[in-house]
Tab-separated table of C-alpha atoms in Angstrom:
chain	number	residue	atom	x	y	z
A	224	UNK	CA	-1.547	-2.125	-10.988
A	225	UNK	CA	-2.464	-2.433	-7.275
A	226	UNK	CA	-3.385	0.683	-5.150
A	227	UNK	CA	-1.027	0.152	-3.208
A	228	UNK	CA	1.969	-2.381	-3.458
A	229	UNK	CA	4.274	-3.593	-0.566
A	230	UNK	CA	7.167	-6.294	-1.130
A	231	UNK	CA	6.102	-9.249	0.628
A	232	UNK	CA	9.432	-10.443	2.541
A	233	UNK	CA	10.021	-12.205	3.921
A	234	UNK	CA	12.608	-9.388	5.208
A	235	UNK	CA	15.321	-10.727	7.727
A	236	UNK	CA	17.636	-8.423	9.677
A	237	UNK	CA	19.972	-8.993	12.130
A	238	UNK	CA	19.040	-7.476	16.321
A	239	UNK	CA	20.538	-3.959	16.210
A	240	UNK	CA	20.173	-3.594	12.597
A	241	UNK	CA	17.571	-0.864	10.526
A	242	UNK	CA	14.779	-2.272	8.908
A	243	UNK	CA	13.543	-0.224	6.092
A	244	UNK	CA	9.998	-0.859	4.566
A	245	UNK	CA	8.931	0.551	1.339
A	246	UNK	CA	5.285	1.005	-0.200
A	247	UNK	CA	3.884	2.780	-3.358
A	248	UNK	CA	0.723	3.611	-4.092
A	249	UNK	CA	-1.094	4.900	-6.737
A	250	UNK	CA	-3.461	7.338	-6.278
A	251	UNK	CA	-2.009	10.738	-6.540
A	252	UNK	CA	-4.951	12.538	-4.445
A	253	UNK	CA	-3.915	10.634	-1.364
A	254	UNK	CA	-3.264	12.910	1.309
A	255	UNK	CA	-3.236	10.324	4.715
A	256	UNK	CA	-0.818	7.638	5.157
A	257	UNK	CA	-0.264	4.863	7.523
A	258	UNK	CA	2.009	1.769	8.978
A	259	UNK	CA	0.053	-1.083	10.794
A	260	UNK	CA	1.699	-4.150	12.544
A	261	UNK	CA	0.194	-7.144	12.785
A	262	UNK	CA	1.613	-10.161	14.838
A	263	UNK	CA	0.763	-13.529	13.509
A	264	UNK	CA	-2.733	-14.458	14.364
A	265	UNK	CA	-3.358	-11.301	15.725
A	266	UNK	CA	-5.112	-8.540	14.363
A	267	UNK	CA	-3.700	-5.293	12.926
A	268	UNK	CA	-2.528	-2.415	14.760
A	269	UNK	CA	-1.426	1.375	13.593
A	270	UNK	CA	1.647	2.164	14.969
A	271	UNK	CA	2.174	5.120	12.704
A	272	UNK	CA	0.264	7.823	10.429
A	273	UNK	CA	1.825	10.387	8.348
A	274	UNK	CA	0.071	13.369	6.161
A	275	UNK	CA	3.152	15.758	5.072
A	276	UNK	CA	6.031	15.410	3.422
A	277	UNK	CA	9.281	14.714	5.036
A	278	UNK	CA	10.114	12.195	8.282
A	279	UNK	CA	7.972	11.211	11.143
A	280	UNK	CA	9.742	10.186	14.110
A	281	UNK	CA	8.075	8.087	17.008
A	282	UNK	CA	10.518	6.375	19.105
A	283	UNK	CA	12.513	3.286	16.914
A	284	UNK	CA	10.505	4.065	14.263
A	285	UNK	CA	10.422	6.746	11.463
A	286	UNK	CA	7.743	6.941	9.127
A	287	UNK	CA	8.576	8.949	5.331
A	288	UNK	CA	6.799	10.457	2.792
A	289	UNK	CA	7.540	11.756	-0.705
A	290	UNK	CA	4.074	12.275	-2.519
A	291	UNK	CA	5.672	13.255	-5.848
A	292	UNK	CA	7.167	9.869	-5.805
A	293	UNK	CA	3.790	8.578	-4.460
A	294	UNK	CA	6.549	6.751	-1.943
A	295	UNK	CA	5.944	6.144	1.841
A	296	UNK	CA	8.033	3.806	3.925
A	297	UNK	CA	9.121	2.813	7.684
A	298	UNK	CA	12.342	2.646	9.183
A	299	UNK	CA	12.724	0.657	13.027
A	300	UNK	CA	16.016	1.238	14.041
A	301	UNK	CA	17.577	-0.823	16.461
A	302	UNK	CA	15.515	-3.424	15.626
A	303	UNK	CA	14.531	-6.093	18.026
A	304	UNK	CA	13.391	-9.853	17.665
A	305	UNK	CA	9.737	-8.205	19.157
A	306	UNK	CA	9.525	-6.328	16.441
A	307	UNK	CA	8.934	-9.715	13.922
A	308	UNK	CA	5.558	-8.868	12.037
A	309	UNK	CA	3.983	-8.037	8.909
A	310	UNK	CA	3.696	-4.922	8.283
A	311	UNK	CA	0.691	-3.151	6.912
A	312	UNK	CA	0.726	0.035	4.607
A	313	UNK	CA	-2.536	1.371	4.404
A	314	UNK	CA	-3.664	4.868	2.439
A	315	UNK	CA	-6.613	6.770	2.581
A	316	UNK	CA	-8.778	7.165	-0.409
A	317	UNK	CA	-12.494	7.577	-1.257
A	318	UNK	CA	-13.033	7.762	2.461
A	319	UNK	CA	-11.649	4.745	3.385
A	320	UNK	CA	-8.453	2.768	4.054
A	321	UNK	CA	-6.631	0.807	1.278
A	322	UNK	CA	-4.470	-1.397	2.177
A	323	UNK	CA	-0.867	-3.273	0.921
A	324	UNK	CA	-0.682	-6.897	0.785
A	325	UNK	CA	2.356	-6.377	3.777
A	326	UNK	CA	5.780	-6.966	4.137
A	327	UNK	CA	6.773	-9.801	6.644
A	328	UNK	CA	9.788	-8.752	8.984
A	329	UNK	CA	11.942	-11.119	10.832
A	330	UNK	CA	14.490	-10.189	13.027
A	331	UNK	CA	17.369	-12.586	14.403
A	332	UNK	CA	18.851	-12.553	17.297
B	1262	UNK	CA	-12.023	0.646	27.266
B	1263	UNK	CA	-12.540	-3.062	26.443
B	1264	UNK	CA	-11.863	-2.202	22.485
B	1265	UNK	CA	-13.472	-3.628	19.827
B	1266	UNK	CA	-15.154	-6.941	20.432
B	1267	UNK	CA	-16.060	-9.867	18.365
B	1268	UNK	CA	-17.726	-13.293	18.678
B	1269	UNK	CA	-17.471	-15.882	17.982
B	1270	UNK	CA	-13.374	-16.023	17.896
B	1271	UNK	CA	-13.745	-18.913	15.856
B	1272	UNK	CA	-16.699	-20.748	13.594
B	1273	UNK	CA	-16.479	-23.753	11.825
B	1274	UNK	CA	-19.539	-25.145	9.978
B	1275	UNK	CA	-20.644	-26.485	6.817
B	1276	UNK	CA	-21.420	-25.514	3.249
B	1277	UNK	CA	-24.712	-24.274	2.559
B	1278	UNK	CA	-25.185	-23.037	6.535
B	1279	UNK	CA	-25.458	-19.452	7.616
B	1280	UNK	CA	-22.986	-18.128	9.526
B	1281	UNK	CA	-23.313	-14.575	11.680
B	1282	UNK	CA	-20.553	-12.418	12.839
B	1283	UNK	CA	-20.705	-10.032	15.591
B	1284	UNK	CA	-19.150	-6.551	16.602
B	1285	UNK	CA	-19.651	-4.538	19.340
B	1286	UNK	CA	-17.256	-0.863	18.279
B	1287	UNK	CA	-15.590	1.152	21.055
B	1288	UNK	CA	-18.427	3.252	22.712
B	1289	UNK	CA	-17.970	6.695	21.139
B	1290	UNK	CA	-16.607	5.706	17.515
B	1291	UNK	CA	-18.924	6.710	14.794
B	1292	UNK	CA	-17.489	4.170	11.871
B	1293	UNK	CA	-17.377	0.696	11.956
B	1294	UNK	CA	-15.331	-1.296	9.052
B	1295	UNK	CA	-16.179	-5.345	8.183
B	1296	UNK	CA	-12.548	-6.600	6.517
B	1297	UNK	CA	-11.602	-10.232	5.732
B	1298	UNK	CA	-8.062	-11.319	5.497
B	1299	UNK	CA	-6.875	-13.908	3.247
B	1300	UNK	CA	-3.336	-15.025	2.571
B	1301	UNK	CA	-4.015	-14.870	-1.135
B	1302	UNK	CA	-5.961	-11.428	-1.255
B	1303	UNK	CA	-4.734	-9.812	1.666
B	1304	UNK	CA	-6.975	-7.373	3.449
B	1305	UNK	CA	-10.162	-6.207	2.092
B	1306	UNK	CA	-12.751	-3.456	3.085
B	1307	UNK	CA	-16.001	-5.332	2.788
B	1308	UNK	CA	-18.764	-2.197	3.966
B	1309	UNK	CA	-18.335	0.392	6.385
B	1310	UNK	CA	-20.832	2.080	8.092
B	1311	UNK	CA	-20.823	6.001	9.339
B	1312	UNK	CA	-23.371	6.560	12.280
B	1313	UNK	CA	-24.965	3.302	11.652
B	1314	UNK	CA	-25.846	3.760	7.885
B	1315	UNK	CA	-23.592	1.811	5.050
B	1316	UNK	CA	-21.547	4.291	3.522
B	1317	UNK	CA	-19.555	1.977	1.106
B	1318	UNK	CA	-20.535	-1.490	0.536
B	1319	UNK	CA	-18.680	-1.977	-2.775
B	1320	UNK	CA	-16.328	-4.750	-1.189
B	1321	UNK	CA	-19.122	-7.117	-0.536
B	1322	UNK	CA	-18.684	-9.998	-2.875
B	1323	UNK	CA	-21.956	-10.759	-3.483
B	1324	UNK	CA	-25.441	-11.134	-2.201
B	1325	UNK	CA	-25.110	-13.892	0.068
B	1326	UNK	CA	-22.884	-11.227	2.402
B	1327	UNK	CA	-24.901	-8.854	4.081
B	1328	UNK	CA	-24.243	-6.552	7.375
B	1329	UNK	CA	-26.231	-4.982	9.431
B	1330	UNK	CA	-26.218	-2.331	11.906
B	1331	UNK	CA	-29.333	-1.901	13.951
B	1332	UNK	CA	-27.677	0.530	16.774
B	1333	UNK	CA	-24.321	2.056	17.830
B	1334	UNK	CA	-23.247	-0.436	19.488
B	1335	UNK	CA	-23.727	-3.574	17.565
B	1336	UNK	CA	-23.077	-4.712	13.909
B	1337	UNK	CA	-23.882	-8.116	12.712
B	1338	UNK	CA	-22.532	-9.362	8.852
B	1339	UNK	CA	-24.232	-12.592	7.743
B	1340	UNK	CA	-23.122	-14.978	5.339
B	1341	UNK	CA	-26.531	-17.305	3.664
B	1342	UNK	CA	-25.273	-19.983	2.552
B	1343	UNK	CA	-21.794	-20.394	3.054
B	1344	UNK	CA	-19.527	-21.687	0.986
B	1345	UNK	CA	-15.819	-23.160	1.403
B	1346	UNK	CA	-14.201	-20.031	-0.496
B	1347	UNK	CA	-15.882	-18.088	2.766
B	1348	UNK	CA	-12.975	-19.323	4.737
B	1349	UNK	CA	-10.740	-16.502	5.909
B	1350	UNK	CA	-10.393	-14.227	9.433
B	1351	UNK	CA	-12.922	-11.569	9.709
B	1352	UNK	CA	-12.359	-8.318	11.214
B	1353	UNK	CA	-14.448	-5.419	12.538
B	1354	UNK	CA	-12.708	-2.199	13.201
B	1355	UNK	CA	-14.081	1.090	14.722
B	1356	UNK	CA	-13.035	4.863	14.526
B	1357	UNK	CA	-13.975	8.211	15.039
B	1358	UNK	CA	-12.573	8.728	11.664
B	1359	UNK	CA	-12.684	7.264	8.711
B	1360	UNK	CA	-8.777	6.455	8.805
B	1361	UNK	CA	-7.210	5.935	12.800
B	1362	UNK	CA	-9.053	2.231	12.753
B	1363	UNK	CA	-8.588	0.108	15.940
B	1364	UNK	CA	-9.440	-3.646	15.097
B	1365	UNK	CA	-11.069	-6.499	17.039
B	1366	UNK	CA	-9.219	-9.406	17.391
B	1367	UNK	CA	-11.133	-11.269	13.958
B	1368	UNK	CA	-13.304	-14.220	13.577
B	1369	UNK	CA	-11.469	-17.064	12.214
B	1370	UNK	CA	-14.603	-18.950	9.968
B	1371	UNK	CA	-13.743	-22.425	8.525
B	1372	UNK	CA	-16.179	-23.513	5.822
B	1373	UNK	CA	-16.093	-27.289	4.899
């Protein structure tokens, strides 16, 4: 099993829409959580980082956690054609960052 | 801040060569991370270092990869000789912790 497992999309959505990205991870001792983007041919960026339980809101985008379901995703609401990427999931453990293979996003206008 | 900084942005040479990366981490960040990025294995952690000494350099595939990192500002990971398998983006990222990473923009190496 890997440490941490993404679906690989692609994921299509129409402009407007919510897209909703899922990762699992293993590790029950992980305590710091995180969504990068990365544009293609471009490197990765965070865009959001989440340590408790519950929703994290930044703008479009809302980051959840549910540690006893060892489940963190992120939702972009009103999703725009900008917003096409892979999407990284990345979790802390042994002092550094493990990552998810990502999730491709597409959004049509 | 200029960010993280890498060179060359792209390398092509031939089996058996060496090839040398480069990093120069935002002034001020303690940790700097050496990933590669395949489309088959994704993104792996190769070493990180933590005020210039390797903390963790379990992702390193295997002796022909070494890194280096003679000062705070400057990281070098060498690859003697390369081989075609070599071929992937390489990325250097620097933090002041261990997980809020901010990436250079990667070294694209093309081993024939």
């Amino acid at each position: 099993q890997k440490e941490v497992e993404q679906n690989s999309g692609p994921l299509s959505v129409p402009e407007g829409a919510i897209a909703s990205l899922n990762c699992t991870y293993s590790d029950r001792v992980s305590q710091s959580f995180f969504w990068y983007r990365q544009y293609s041919g471009k490197s990765p960026e965070l865009i959001m980082s989440i340590y408790s339980n519950g929703d994290k809101e930044d703008g479009r985008f809302t980051a959840q956690l549910n540690k006893a379901s060892q489940y963190v995703s992120l939702l972009i609401r009103d999703s725009q054609p900008s917003d096409s990427a892979t999407y990284l999931c990345a979790v802390l453990g042994g002092g550094k960052l493990i990552f998810g293979q990502g999730t491709e996003l597409s959004v049509k206008p | 801040d200029a960010g993280v900084i890498q060179s060359p942005r792209h390398e092509v040479t031939e089996m058996g060569q060496e090839v040398t990366l480069r990093c120069k981490p935002i002034s001020g960040h303690d940790y700097l991370f050496w990933y590669r990025q395949t489309m088959m294995r994704g993104l792996e952690l190769l070493i990180y270092f933590n005020n210039n000494v390797p903390i963790d350099d379990s992702g390193m595939p295997e002796d022909r990869f070494s890194a280096k990192m003679p000062n705070a500002s400057f990281s070098t990971l060498k690859i003697q000789p390369s081989e075609p398998r070599d071929s992937a983006v390489y990325f250097c990222a620097s933090s002041t912790r261990a997980d809020t990473q901010y990436f250079g923009p990667g070294t694209r190496l093309t081993v024939l």
